[in-house]
mmCIF file of C-alpha atoms in Angstrom:
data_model
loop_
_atom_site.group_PDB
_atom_site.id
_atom_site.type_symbol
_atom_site.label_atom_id
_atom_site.label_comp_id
_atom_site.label_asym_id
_atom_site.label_seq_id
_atom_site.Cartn_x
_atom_site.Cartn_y
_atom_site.Cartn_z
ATOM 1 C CA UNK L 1411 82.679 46.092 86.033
ATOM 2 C CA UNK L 1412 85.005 48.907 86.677
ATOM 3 C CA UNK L 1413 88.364 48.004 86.341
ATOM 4 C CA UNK L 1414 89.691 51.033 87.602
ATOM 5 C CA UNK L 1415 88.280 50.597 90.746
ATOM 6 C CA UNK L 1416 90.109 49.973 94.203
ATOM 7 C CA UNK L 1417 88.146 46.859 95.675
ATOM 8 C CA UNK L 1418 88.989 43.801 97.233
ATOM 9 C CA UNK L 1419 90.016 41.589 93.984
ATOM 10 C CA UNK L 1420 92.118 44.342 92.630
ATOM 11 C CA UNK L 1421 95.461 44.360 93.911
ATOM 12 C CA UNK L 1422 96.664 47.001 92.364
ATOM 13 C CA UNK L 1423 94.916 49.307 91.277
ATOM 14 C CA UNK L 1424 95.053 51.265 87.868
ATOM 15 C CA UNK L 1425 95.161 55.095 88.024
ATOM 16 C CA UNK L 1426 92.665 57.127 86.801
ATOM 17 C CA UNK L 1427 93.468 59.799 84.012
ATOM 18 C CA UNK L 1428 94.355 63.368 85.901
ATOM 19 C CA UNK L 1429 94.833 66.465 84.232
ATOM 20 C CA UNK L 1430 95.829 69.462 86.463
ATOM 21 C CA UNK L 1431 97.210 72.990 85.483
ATOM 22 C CA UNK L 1432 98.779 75.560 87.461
ATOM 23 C CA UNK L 1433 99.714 78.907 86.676
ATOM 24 C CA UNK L 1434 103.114 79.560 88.978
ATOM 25 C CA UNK L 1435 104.688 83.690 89.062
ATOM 26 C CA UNK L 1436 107.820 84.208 91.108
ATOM 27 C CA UNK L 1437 109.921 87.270 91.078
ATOM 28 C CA UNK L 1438 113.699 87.359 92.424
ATOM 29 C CA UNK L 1439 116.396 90.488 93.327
ATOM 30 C CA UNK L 1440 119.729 90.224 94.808
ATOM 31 C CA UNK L 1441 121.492 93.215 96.354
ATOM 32 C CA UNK L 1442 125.291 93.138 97.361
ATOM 33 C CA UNK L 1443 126.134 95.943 99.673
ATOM 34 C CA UNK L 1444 130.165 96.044 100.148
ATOM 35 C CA UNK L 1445 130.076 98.252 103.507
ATOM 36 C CA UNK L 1446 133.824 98.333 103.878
ATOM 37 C CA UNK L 1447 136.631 96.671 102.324
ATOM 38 C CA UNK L 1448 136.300 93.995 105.496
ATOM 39 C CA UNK L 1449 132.277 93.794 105.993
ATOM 40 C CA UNK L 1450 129.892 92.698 102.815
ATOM 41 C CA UNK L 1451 125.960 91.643 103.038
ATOM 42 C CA UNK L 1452 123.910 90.212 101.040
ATOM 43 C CA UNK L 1453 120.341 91.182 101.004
ATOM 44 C CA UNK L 1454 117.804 88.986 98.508
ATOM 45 C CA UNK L 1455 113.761 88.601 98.129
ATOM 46 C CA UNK L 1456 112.030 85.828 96.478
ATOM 47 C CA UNK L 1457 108.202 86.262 95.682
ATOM 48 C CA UNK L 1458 106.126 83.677 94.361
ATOM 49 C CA UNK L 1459 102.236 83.109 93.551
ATOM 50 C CA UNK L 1460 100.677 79.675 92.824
ATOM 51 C CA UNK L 1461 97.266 81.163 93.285
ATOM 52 C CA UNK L 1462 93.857 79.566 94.342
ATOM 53 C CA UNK L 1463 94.383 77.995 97.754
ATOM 54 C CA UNK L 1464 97.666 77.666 97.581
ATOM 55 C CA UNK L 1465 98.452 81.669 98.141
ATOM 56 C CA UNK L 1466 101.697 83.718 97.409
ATOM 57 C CA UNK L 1467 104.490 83.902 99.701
ATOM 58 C CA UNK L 1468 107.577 86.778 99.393
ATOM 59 C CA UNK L 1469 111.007 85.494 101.509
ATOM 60 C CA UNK L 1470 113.918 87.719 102.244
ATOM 61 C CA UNK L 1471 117.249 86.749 103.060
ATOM 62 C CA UNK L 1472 120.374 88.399 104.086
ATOM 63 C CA UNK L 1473 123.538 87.014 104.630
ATOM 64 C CA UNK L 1474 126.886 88.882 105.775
ATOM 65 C CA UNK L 1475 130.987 88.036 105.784
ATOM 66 C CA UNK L 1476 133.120 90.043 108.094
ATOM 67 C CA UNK L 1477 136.788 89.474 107.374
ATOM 68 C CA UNK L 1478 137.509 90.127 111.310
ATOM 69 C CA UNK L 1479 141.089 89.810 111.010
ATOM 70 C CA UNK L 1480 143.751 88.966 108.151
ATOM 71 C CA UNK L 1481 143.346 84.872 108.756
ATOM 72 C CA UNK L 1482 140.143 84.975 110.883
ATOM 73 C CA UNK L 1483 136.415 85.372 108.647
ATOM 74 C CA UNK L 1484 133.054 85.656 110.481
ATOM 75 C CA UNK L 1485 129.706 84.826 108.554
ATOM 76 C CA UNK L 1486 126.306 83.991 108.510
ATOM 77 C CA UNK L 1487 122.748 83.833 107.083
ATOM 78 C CA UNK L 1488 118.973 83.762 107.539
ATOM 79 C CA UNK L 1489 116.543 83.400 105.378
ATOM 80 C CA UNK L 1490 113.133 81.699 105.011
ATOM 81 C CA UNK L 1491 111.602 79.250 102.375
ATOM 82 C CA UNK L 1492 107.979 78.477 100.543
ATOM 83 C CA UNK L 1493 107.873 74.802 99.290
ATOM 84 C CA UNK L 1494 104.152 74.494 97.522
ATOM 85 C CA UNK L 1495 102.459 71.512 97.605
ATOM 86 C CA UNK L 1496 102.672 69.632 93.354
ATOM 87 C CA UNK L 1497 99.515 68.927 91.770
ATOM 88 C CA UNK L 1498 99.610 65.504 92.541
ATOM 89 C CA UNK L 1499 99.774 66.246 95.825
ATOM 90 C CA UNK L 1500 96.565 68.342 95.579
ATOM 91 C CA UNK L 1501 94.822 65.724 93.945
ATOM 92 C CA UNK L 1502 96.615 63.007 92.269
ATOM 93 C CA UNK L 1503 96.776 59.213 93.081
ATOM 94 C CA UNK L 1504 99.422 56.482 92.882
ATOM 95 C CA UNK L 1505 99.274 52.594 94.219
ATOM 96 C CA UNK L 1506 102.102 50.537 95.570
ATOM 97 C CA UNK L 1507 103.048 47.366 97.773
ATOM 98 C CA UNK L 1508 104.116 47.707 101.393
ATOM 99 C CA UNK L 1509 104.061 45.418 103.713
ATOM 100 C CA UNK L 1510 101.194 45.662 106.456
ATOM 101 C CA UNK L 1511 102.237 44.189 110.137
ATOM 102 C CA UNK L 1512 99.016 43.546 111.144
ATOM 103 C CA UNK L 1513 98.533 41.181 108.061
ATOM 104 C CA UNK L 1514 101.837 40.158 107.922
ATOM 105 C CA UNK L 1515 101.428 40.429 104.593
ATOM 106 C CA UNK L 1516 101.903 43.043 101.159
ATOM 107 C CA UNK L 1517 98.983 45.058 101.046
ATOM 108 C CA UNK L 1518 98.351 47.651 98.462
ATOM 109 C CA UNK L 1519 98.553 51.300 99.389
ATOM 110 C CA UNK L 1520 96.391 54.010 97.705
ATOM 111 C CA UNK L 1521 97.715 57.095 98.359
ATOM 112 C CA UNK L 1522 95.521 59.990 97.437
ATOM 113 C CA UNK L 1523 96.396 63.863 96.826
ATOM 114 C CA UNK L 1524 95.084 66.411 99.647
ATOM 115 C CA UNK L 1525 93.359 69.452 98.187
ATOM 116 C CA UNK L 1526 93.709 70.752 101.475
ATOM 117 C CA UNK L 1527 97.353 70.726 101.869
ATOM 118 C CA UNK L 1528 99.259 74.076 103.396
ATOM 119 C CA UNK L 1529 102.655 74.880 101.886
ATOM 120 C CA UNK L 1530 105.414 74.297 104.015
ATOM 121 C CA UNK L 1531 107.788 76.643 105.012
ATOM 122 C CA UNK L 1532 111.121 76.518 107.320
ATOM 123 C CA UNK L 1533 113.559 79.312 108.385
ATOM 124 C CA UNK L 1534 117.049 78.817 107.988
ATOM 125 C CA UNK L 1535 119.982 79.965 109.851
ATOM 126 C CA UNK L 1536 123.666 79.714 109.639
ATOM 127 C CA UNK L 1537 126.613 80.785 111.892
ATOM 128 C CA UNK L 1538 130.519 80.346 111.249
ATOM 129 C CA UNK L 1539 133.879 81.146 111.203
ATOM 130 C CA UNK L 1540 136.850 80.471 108.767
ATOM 131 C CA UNK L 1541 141.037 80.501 109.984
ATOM 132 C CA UNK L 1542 143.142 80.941 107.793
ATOM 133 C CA UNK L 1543 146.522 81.271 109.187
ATOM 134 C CA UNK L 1544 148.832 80.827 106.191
ATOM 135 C CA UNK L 1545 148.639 79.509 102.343
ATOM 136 C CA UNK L 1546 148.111 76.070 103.106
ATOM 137 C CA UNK L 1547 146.274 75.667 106.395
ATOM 138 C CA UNK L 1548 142.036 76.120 106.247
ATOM 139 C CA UNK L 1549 139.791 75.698 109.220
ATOM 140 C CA UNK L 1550 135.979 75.971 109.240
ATOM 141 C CA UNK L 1551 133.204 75.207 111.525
ATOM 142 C CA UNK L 1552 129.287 76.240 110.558
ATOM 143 C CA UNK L 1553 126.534 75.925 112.649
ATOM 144 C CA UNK L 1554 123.368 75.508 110.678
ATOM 145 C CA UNK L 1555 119.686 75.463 112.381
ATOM 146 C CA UNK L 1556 116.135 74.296 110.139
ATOM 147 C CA UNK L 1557 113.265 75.101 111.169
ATOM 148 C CA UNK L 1558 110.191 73.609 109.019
ATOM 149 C CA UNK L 1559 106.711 74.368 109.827
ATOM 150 C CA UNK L 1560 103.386 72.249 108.267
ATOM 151 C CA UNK L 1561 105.821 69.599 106.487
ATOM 152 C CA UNK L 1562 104.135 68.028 103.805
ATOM 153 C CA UNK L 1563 104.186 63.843 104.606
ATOM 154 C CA UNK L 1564 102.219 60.768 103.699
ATOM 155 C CA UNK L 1565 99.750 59.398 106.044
ATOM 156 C CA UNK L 1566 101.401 56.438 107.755
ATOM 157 C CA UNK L 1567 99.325 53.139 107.106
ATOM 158 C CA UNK L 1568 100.328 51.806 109.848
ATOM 159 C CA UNK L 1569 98.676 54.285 112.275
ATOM 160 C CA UNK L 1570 95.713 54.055 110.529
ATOM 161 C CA UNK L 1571 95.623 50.118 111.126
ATOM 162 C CA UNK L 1572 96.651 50.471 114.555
ATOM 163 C CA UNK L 1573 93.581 53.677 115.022
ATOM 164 C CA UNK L 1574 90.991 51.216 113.599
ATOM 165 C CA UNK L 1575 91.766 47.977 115.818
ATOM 166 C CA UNK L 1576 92.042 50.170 118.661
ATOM 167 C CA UNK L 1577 88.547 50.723 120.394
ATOM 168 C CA UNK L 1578 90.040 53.779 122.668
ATOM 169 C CA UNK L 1579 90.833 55.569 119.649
ATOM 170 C CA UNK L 1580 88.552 59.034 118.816
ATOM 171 C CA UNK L 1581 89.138 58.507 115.344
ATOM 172 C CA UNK L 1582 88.721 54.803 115.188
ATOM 173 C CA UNK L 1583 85.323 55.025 112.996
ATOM 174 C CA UNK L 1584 87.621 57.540 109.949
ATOM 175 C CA UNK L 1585 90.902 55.336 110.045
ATOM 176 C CA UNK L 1586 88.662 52.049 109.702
ATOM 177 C CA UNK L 1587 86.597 53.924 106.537
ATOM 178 C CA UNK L 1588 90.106 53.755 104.893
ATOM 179 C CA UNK L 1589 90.622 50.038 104.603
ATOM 180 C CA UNK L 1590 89.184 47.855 102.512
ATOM 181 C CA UNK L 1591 88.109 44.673 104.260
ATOM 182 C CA UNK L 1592 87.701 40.987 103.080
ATOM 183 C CA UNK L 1593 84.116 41.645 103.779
ATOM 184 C CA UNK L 1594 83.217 45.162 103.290
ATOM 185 C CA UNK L 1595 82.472 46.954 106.972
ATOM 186 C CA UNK L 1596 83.530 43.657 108.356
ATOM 187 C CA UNK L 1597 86.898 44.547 110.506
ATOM 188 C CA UNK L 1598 87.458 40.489 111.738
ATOM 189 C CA UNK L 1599 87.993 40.016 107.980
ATOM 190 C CA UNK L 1600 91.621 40.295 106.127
ATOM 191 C CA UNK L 1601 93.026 43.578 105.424
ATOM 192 C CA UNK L 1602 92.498 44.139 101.374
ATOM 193 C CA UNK L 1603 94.012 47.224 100.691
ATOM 194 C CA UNK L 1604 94.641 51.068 102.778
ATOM 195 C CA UNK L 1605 93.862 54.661 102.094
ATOM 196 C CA UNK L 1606 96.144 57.166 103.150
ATOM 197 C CA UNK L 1607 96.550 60.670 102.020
ATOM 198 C CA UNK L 1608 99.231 64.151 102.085
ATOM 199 C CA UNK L 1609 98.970 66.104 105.008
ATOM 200 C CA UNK L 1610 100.795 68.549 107.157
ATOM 201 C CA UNK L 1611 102.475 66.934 109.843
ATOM 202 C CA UNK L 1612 103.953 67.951 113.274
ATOM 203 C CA UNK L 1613 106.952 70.668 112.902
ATOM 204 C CA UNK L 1614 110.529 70.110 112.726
ATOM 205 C CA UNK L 1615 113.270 72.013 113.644
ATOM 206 C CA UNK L 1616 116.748 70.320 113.510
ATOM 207 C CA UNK L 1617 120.098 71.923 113.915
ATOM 208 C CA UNK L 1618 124.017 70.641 113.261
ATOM 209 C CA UNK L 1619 127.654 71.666 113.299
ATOM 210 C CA UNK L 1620 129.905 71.561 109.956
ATOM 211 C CA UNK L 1621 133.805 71.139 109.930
ATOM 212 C CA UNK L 1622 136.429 71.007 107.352
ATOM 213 C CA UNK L 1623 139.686 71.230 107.817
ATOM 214 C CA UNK L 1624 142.460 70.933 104.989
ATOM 215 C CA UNK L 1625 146.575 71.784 104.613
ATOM 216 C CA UNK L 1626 148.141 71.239 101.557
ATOM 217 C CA UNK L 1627 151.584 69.751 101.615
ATOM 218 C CA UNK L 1628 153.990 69.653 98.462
ATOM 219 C CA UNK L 1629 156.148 66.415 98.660
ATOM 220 C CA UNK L 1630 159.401 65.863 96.356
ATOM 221 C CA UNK L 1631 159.936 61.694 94.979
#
């Protein structure tokens, strides 16, 4: 008997030894240019190579601050990022408890690495403006903008329970191979335990406005 299996008396299941390596190379400059005594940008590059599938990446940035007038600032920023899938993303494995609707019930969750992850990567973009008007007054508002492309995320379990008990579904067959029934190909049977792995999901872009505002006041007791 293999007690490191995932089957239907095995609630949770013990993980398997996994031994990864990775050799990671990244390379960083920074350049401040002061173009006048009001205007100063910042221009920096970030390389990186993780190698085999995974790839290399470089991503620039520059970001500026423009000291428009005596109490009114002006800057900003854009740059773009390179998040690499882990190892055990790639190919690890980890069980836990959640609870399953359609059994109304805690069923165990195998989660399983994706060797065929992409990294994700997002642009990022920042606008503001700072007021100053005397010693103890200090206004700013930022607006900030993400954009991520080919997120990394879980599978959800619950859309592959929902793909599998839905007969319309084009993937019905797949999401059904990654539950383990009562009674093995048997879907009328109770839910054991679910499959799910890393992927890439849909991309995000989200966006928001930043405010502070602060005066400083000197009081006598």
């Amino acid at each position: 008997y293999d007690c490191l299996g995932a089957g239907a008396f095995n609630f949770l299941a013990a993980s398997e030894p996994f031994k990864d390596d990775q050799d990671v190379y990244a390379a960083f400059g920074e350049l401040s240019i002061p173009f006048t005594e009001n205007l100063e940008v910042q221009i920096a590059a970030r390389y990186e190579n993780y190698g085999g599938d995974v790839g290399d990446t470089l991503d620039p940035k520059i970001a500026a601050r423009w000291d428009v007038l005596p109490t009114v600032t002006l800057r900003g920023s854009l740059s773009s990022s390179f998040r690499a899938p882990t190892l055990n993303q790639l190919g690890g494995e980890f069980t836990a408890l959640s609870f399953v609707n359609r059994a109304l019930a805690f069923k165990a969750i195998d989660t399983q690495g994706n060797p065929n992850l992409d990294p994700e990567k997002a642009i990022s973009s920042n606008l503001g403006v700072i007021w100053q008007p005397n010693d103890v007054t200090y206004i700013s508002v930022d607006y900030w903008n993400f954009d991520f492309s080919d997120p990394i995320v879980i599978e959800s379990f619950e859309d592959v329970v929902s793909n599998c008990f839905d007969a319309t579904s084009d993937i019905q067959d797949v999401a059904c191979e990654k539950i383990t029934f009562q009674t093995p190909g048997d879907t009328t049977t109770g839910i054991q335990r679910i499959a799910v792995d890393y992927q890439n999901g849909p991309d995000i872009e989200t966006s928001g406005i930043d405010y502070v505002a602060t005066y400083d006041f000197i009081t006598n007791d």
